[in-house]
């Protein structure tokens, strides 16, 4: 089996970077939190979703992308966000914040309900263009991350790995984590063959991610 090298995404050319900047210069608004498929907003624009372990920095990344502090609220209790949260970004895009996973204290029936909703959403949303799976650059891919990747494989949803908190690791350690992440991604047919390295705190990788989203039709 040929394993893809999964290089880091290149800096976008100025034209593409400007497209990304313009897209995220538009207004960002929270639409609603959804707990059942019947509550989904109309599929009248393209959307991208963000998945990640509790505490991976998902809210911080969404806030950094949109340049709106407090748009996605980070809960003090990891795993409390058990809804699929929809945000509009300008007139043509939904940003979708999926429930944080891998939180041990959530009761089993809650976890099962979550997983059912996630499966239904991922396999039934025609306007979903890409999932971004967030991985903490300090820890690499954990078993719970592999679970969500498997779910994206079976739902036939292309996903791209985004490493968060890249500023918290030294270059040598980062290379070791990248090797581990690449080996994990090679097992997943739905994995997009590029990794984005980000730091919400420093703004690293944010223009790259904006540009990627702006080019998804």
CSV table of N, CA and C in Angstrom, one decimal, residues 75-185:
chain,number,residue,atom,x,y,z
A,75,UNK,N,-15.6,25.9,26.6
A,75,UNK,CA,-16.2,25.5,27.9
A,75,UNK,C,-15.1,25.2,28.9
A,76,UNK,N,-15.4,25.5,30.1
A,76,UNK,CA,-14.4,25.2,31.2
A,76,UNK,C,-14.4,23.7,31.5
A,77,UNK,N,-15.6,23.1,31.1
A,77,UNK,CA,-15.7,21.6,31.3
A,77,UNK,C,-15.6,21.0,30.0
A,78,UNK,N,-14.4,20.3,29.7
A,78,UNK,CA,-14.3,19.7,28.4
A,78,UNK,C,-15.4,18.7,28.1
A,79,UNK,N,-15.9,18.7,26.9
A,79,UNK,CA,-16.9,17.8,26.5
A,79,UNK,C,-18.3,18.3,26.8
A,80,UNK,N,-18.4,19.5,27.3
A,80,UNK,CA,-19.8,20.0,27.7
A,80,UNK,C,-20.6,20.3,26.4
A,81,UNK,N,-19.9,20.8,25.4
A,81,UNK,CA,-20.5,21.1,24.1
A,81,UNK,C,-21.0,19.9,23.4
A,82,UNK,N,-22.3,19.5,23.6
A,82,UNK,CA,-22.8,18.3,23.0
A,82,UNK,C,-23.7,18.6,21.8
A,83,UNK,N,-23.5,19.8,21.2
A,83,UNK,CA,-24.4,20.1,20.1
A,83,UNK,C,-23.4,20.3,18.9
A,84,UNK,N,-24.0,20.3,17.7
A,84,UNK,CA,-23.3,20.7,16.5
A,84,UNK,C,-23.7,22.2,16.3
A,85,UNK,N,-22.6,23.0,16.5
A,85,UNK,CA,-22.8,24.4,16.4
A,85,UNK,C,-22.5,25.0,15.1
A,86,UNK,N,-23.5,25.7,14.5
A,86,UNK,CA,-23.4,26.3,13.2
A,86,UNK,C,-23.1,27.8,13.3
A,87,UNK,N,-22.1,28.3,12.5
A,87,UNK,CA,-21.8,29.7,12.4
A,87,UNK,C,-21.8,30.1,10.9
A,88,UNK,N,-22.4,31.3,10.6
A,88,UNK,CA,-22.2,31.7,9.2
A,88,UNK,C,-20.9,32.5,9.1
A,89,UNK,N,-20.3,32.4,8.0
A,89,UNK,CA,-19.1,33.2,7.7
A,89,UNK,C,-19.4,33.9,6.4
A,90,UNK,N,-19.8,35.2,6.4
A,90,UNK,CA,-20.2,35.9,5.2
A,90,UNK,C,-21.5,35.2,4.7
A,91,UNK,N,-21.8,35.5,3.4
A,91,UNK,CA,-23.1,35.0,2.9
A,91,UNK,C,-23.1,33.6,2.3
A,92,UNK,N,-21.9,33.0,2.2
A,92,UNK,CA,-21.8,31.7,1.4
A,92,UNK,C,-21.3,30.5,2.2
A,93,UNK,N,-21.0,30.7,3.4
A,93,UNK,CA,-20.3,29.6,4.1
A,93,UNK,C,-20.8,29.4,5.5
A,94,UNK,N,-20.9,28.1,5.9
A,94,UNK,CA,-21.2,27.7,7.3
A,94,UNK,C,-19.9,27.1,7.9
A,95,UNK,N,-19.5,27.5,9.1
A,95,UNK,CA,-18.5,26.8,9.8
A,95,UNK,C,-19.2,26.0,10.9
A,96,UNK,N,-18.8,24.7,10.9
A,96,UNK,CA,-19.6,23.8,11.8
A,96,UNK,C,-18.7,23.2,12.9
A,97,UNK,N,-19.0,23.5,14.1
A,97,UNK,CA,-18.2,23.0,15.2
A,97,UNK,C,-18.8,21.8,15.8
A,98,UNK,N,-18.2,20.6,15.6
A,98,UNK,CA,-18.7,19.3,16.0
A,98,UNK,C,-18.4,19.2,17.5
A,99,UNK,N,-19.2,18.4,18.2
A,99,UNK,CA,-18.9,18.2,19.6
A,99,UNK,C,-17.6,17.6,19.9
A,100,UNK,N,-16.9,18.1,20.9
A,100,UNK,CA,-15.6,17.5,21.3
A,100,UNK,C,-15.8,16.1,21.7
A,101,UNK,N,-14.8,15.3,21.4
A,101,UNK,CA,-14.9,13.8,21.7
A,101,UNK,C,-13.8,13.4,22.6
A,102,UNK,N,-14.0,12.2,23.1
A,102,UNK,CA,-12.9,11.6,23.9
A,102,UNK,C,-12.9,12.1,25.4
A,103,UNK,N,-14.0,12.6,25.8
A,103,UNK,CA,-14.1,13.0,27.2
A,103,UNK,C,-14.6,11.9,28.1
A,104,UNK,N,-13.8,11.4,29.0
A,104,UNK,CA,-14.1,10.1,29.7
A,104,UNK,C,-15.3,10.3,30.6
A,105,UNK,N,-15.6,11.5,31.1
A,105,UNK,CA,-16.7,11.6,32.1
A,105,UNK,C,-18.1,11.7,31.6
A,106,UNK,N,-18.2,11.8,30.2
A,106,UNK,CA,-19.5,11.9,29.7
A,106,UNK,C,-20.2,10.5,29.8
A,107,UNK,N,-21.5,10.5,30.3
A,107,UNK,CA,-22.2,9.2,30.4
A,107,UNK,C,-22.4,8.5,29.1
A,108,UNK,N,-22.3,7.2,29.1
A,108,UNK,CA,-22.4,6.4,27.9
A,108,UNK,C,-23.6,6.7,27.0
A,109,UNK,N,-24.8,6.8,27.6
A,109,UNK,CA,-25.9,7.2,26.7
A,109,UNK,C,-25.7,8.5,25.9
A,110,UNK,N,-25.1,9.4,26.6
A,110,UNK,CA,-24.8,10.7,26.0
A,110,UNK,C,-23.8,10.6,24.8
A,111,UNK,N,-22.8,9.8,25.1
A,111,UNK,CA,-21.8,9.5,24.1
A,111,UNK,C,-22.4,8.8,22.9
A,112,UNK,N,-23.3,7.8,23.1
A,112,UNK,CA,-23.9,7.1,22.0
A,112,UNK,C,-24.8,8.0,21.2
A,113,UNK,N,-25.5,8.9,21.9
A,113,UNK,CA,-26.4,9.8,21.2
A,113,UNK,C,-25.6,10.8,20.3
A,114,UNK,N,-24.5,11.3,20.9
A,114,UNK,CA,-23.5,12.1,20.1
A,114,UNK,C,-23.1,11.4,18.9
A,115,UNK,N,-22.6,10.2,19.0
A,115,UNK,CA,-22.0,9.4,17.9
A,115,UNK,C,-23.0,9.2,16.8
A,116,UNK,N,-24.3,8.9,17.2
A,116,UNK,CA,-25.3,8.7,16.3
A,116,UNK,C,-25.6,10.0,15.5
A,117,UNK,N,-25.6,11.1,16.2
A,117,UNK,CA,-25.9,12.4,15.5
A,117,UNK,C,-24.7,12.7,14.5
A,118,UNK,N,-23.5,12.5,15.0
A,118,UNK,CA,-22.3,12.8,14.2
A,118,UNK,C,-22.4,11.9,12.9
A,119,UNK,N,-22.7,10.6,13.0
A,119,UNK,CA,-22.7,9.8,11.9
A,119,UNK,C,-23.8,10.2,10.9
A,120,UNK,N,-24.9,10.6,11.4
A,120,UNK,CA,-26.0,11.1,10.5
A,120,UNK,C,-25.6,12.3,9.8
A,121,UNK,N,-25.0,13.2,10.6
A,121,UNK,CA,-24.6,14.5,10.0
A,121,UNK,C,-23.6,14.3,8.9
A,122,UNK,N,-22.6,13.5,9.2
A,122,UNK,CA,-21.4,13.4,8.3
A,122,UNK,C,-21.8,12.6,7.0
A,123,UNK,N,-22.7,11.7,7.1
A,123,UNK,CA,-23.1,10.9,5.9
A,123,UNK,C,-24.3,11.5,5.2
A,124,UNK,N,-25.0,12.5,5.8
A,124,UNK,CA,-26.2,13.0,5.1
A,124,UNK,C,-26.2,14.4,4.7
A,125,UNK,N,-25.0,15.1,4.8
A,125,UNK,CA,-25.0,16.6,4.5
A,125,UNK,C,-24.3,16.8,3.2
A,126,UNK,N,-25.1,17.0,2.2
A,126,UNK,CA,-24.6,17.2,0.8
A,126,UNK,C,-23.7,18.4,0.6
A,127,UNK,N,-23.9,19.4,1.4
A,127,UNK,CA,-23.1,20.7,1.3
A,127,UNK,C,-21.8,20.7,2.0
A,128,UNK,N,-21.5,19.6,2.7
A,128,UNK,CA,-20.3,19.5,3.5
A,128,UNK,C,-19.1,19.2,2.6
A,129,UNK,N,-18.1,20.2,2.5
A,129,UNK,CA,-17.0,20.0,1.6
A,129,UNK,C,-15.8,19.4,2.2
A,130,UNK,N,-15.5,19.6,3.4
A,130,UNK,CA,-14.4,19.0,4.1
A,130,UNK,C,-14.5,19.1,5.6
A,131,UNK,N,-13.9,18.1,6.2
A,131,UNK,CA,-13.8,18.1,7.7
A,131,UNK,C,-12.4,18.4,8.0
A,132,UNK,N,-12.2,19.2,9.0
A,132,UNK,CA,-10.8,19.5,9.5
A,132,UNK,C,-10.7,18.8,10.9
A,133,UNK,N,-9.8,17.8,11.0
A,133,UNK,CA,-9.6,17.0,12.2
A,133,UNK,C,-8.4,17.7,12.9
A,134,UNK,N,-8.7,18.2,14.1
A,134,UNK,CA,-7.7,18.9,14.9
A,134,UNK,C,-6.9,18.0,15.8
A,135,UNK,N,-5.6,18.0,15.7
A,135,UNK,CA,-4.7,17.2,16.5
A,135,UNK,C,-3.8,18.1,17.3
A,136,UNK,N,-3.6,17.9,18.6
A,136,UNK,CA,-2.7,18.6,19.4
A,136,UNK,C,-1.3,18.3,19.0
A,137,UNK,N,-0.5,19.3,18.6
A,137,UNK,CA,0.9,19.1,18.1
A,137,UNK,C,1.8,18.5,19.2
A,138,UNK,N,1.3,18.6,20.5
A,138,UNK,CA,2.2,18.1,21.6
A,138,UNK,C,2.0,16.6,21.8
A,139,UNK,N,0.8,16.1,21.3
A,139,UNK,CA,0.5,14.7,21.6
A,139,UNK,C,0.3,13.8,20.4
A,140,UNK,N,0.1,14.3,19.2
A,140,UNK,CA,-0.1,13.5,18.0
A,140,UNK,C,-1.5,12.8,18.0
A,141,UNK,N,-1.6,11.8,17.2
A,141,UNK,CA,-2.9,11.1,17.0
A,141,UNK,C,-3.1,10.1,18.1
A,142,UNK,N,-4.2,10.2,18.9
A,142,UNK,CA,-4.6,9.3,19.9
A,142,UNK,C,-5.7,8.3,19.4
A,143,UNK,N,-6.0,7.2,20.1
A,143,UNK,CA,-7.0,6.3,19.6
A,143,UNK,C,-8.3,6.9,19.3
A,144,UNK,N,-8.8,7.9,20.1
A,144,UNK,CA,-10.1,8.6,19.9
A,144,UNK,C,-10.0,9.4,18.6
A,145,UNK,N,-8.9,9.9,18.2
A,145,UNK,CA,-8.7,10.6,16.9
A,145,UNK,C,-8.9,9.6,15.8
A,146,UNK,N,-8.3,8.5,15.9
A,146,UNK,CA,-8.3,7.4,14.9
A,146,UNK,C,-9.8,7.0,14.7
A,147,UNK,N,-10.6,7.0,15.8
A,147,UNK,CA,-12.0,6.6,15.7
A,147,UNK,C,-12.8,7.6,14.8
A,148,UNK,N,-12.5,8.9,15.0
A,148,UNK,CA,-13.3,9.9,14.2
A,148,UNK,C,-12.8,9.8,12.7
A,149,UNK,N,-11.5,9.5,12.5
A,149,UNK,CA,-11.0,9.4,11.2
A,149,UNK,C,-11.7,8.2,10.4
A,150,UNK,N,-11.8,7.1,11.2
A,150,UNK,CA,-12.5,5.9,10.7
A,150,UNK,C,-14.0,6.3,10.3
A,151,UNK,N,-14.6,7.0,11.1
A,151,UNK,CA,-16.0,7.5,10.9
A,151,UNK,C,-16.1,8.3,9.6
A,152,UNK,N,-15.1,9.2,9.4
A,152,UNK,CA,-15.0,10.0,8.2
A,152,UNK,C,-14.7,9.2,7.0
A,153,UNK,N,-13.9,8.1,7.1
A,153,UNK,CA,-13.7,7.2,6.0
A,153,UNK,C,-15.0,6.6,5.6
A,154,UNK,N,-15.7,6.0,6.6
A,154,UNK,CA,-17.0,5.3,6.2
A,154,UNK,C,-18.1,6.2,5.7
A,155,UNK,N,-18.0,7.5,6.1
A,155,UNK,CA,-19.0,8.5,5.6
A,155,UNK,C,-18.5,9.1,4.3
A,156,UNK,N,-17.3,8.7,3.8
A,156,UNK,CA,-16.8,9.3,2.6
A,156,UNK,C,-16.7,10.8,2.6
A,157,UNK,N,-16.2,11.3,3.7
A,157,UNK,CA,-16.0,12.8,3.9
A,157,UNK,C,-14.5,13.0,3.9
A,158,UNK,N,-14.0,13.8,2.9
A,158,UNK,CA,-12.6,14.1,2.9
A,158,UNK,C,-12.3,14.9,4.2
A,159,UNK,N,-11.2,14.5,4.8
A,159,UNK,CA,-10.8,15.3,6.0
A,159,UNK,C,-9.3,15.7,5.9
A,160,UNK,N,-9.0,16.8,6.5
A,160,UNK,CA,-7.7,17.3,6.5
A,160,UNK,C,-7.2,17.5,7.9
A,161,UNK,N,-6.0,17.1,8.2
A,161,UNK,CA,-5.5,17.2,9.6
A,161,UNK,C,-4.9,18.6,9.8
A,162,UNK,N,-5.3,19.2,10.9
A,162,UNK,CA,-4.8,20.5,11.4
A,162,UNK,C,-4.1,20.3,12.7
A,163,UNK,N,-2.8,20.5,12.8
A,163,UNK,CA,-2.1,20.4,14.1
A,163,UNK,C,-2.3,21.8,14.8
A,164,UNK,N,-2.8,21.7,16.0
A,164,UNK,CA,-3.0,22.9,16.8
A,164,UNK,C,-1.8,23.1,17.8
A,165,UNK,N,-1.7,24.3,18.4
A,165,UNK,CA,-0.7,24.5,19.5
A,165,UNK,C,0.7,24.3,19.1
A,166,UNK,N,1.0,24.5,17.8
A,166,UNK,CA,2.3,24.2,17.2
A,166,UNK,C,3.4,25.1,17.9
A,167,UNK,N,3.0,26.2,18.5
A,167,UNK,CA,4.0,27.0,19.2
A,167,UNK,C,4.5,26.4,20.5
A,168,UNK,N,3.8,25.4,21.0
A,168,UNK,CA,4.1,24.8,22.3
A,168,UNK,C,5.1,23.7,22.2
A,169,UNK,N,5.6,23.4,21.0
A,169,UNK,CA,6.5,22.3,20.8
A,169,UNK,C,7.8,22.7,20.1
A,170,UNK,N,8.9,22.2,20.6
A,170,UNK,CA,10.2,22.5,19.9
A,170,UNK,C,10.3,21.8,18.6
A,171,UNK,N,11.1,22.3,17.7
A,171,UNK,CA,11.2,21.8,16.3
A,171,UNK,C,11.4,20.3,16.2
A,172,UNK,N,12.4,19.8,17.1
A,172,UNK,CA,12.7,18.4,17.0
A,172,UNK,C,11.6,17.5,17.4
A,173,UNK,N,10.9,17.9,18.5
A,173,UNK,CA,9.7,17.2,19.0
A,173,UNK,C,8.6,17.2,17.9
A,174,UNK,N,8.4,18.4,17.3
A,174,UNK,CA,7.4,18.5,16.3
A,174,UNK,C,7.6,17.5,15.1
A,175,UNK,N,8.9,17.4,14.7
A,175,UNK,CA,9.1,16.4,13.6
A,175,UNK,C,8.7,15.0,14.0
A,176,UNK,N,9.0,14.7,15.3
A,176,UNK,CA,8.6,13.3,15.8
A,176,UNK,C,7.1,13.1,15.7
A,177,UNK,N,6.4,14.2,16.2
A,177,UNK,CA,4.9,14.1,16.2
A,177,UNK,C,4.4,14.0,14.7
A,178,UNK,N,5.0,14.8,13.9
A,178,UNK,CA,4.6,14.8,12.4
A,178,UNK,C,4.7,13.4,11.8
A,179,UNK,N,5.8,12.8,12.1
A,179,UNK,CA,6.1,11.4,11.6
A,179,UNK,C,4.9,10.5,12.1
A,180,UNK,N,4.6,10.6,13.4
A,180,UNK,CA,3.5,9.8,14.0
A,180,UNK,C,2.2,10.1,13.3
A,181,UNK,N,1.9,11.3,13.1
A,181,UNK,CA,0.6,11.8,12.5
A,181,UNK,C,0.6,11.2,11.0
A,182,UNK,N,1.7,11.4,10.3
A,182,UNK,CA,1.7,10.9,8.9
A,182,UNK,C,1.5,9.4,8.8
A,183,UNK,N,2.1,8.7,9.7
A,183,UNK,CA,1.9,7.2,9.7
A,183,UNK,C,0.4,6.9,10.0
A,184,UNK,N,-0.2,7.6,10.9
A,184,UNK,CA,-1.6,7.4,11.3
A,184,UNK,C,-2.5,7.7,10.1
A,185,UNK,N,-2.3,8.9,9.4
A,185,UNK,CA,-3.1,9.3,8.3
A,185,UNK,C,-3.0,8.4,7.1
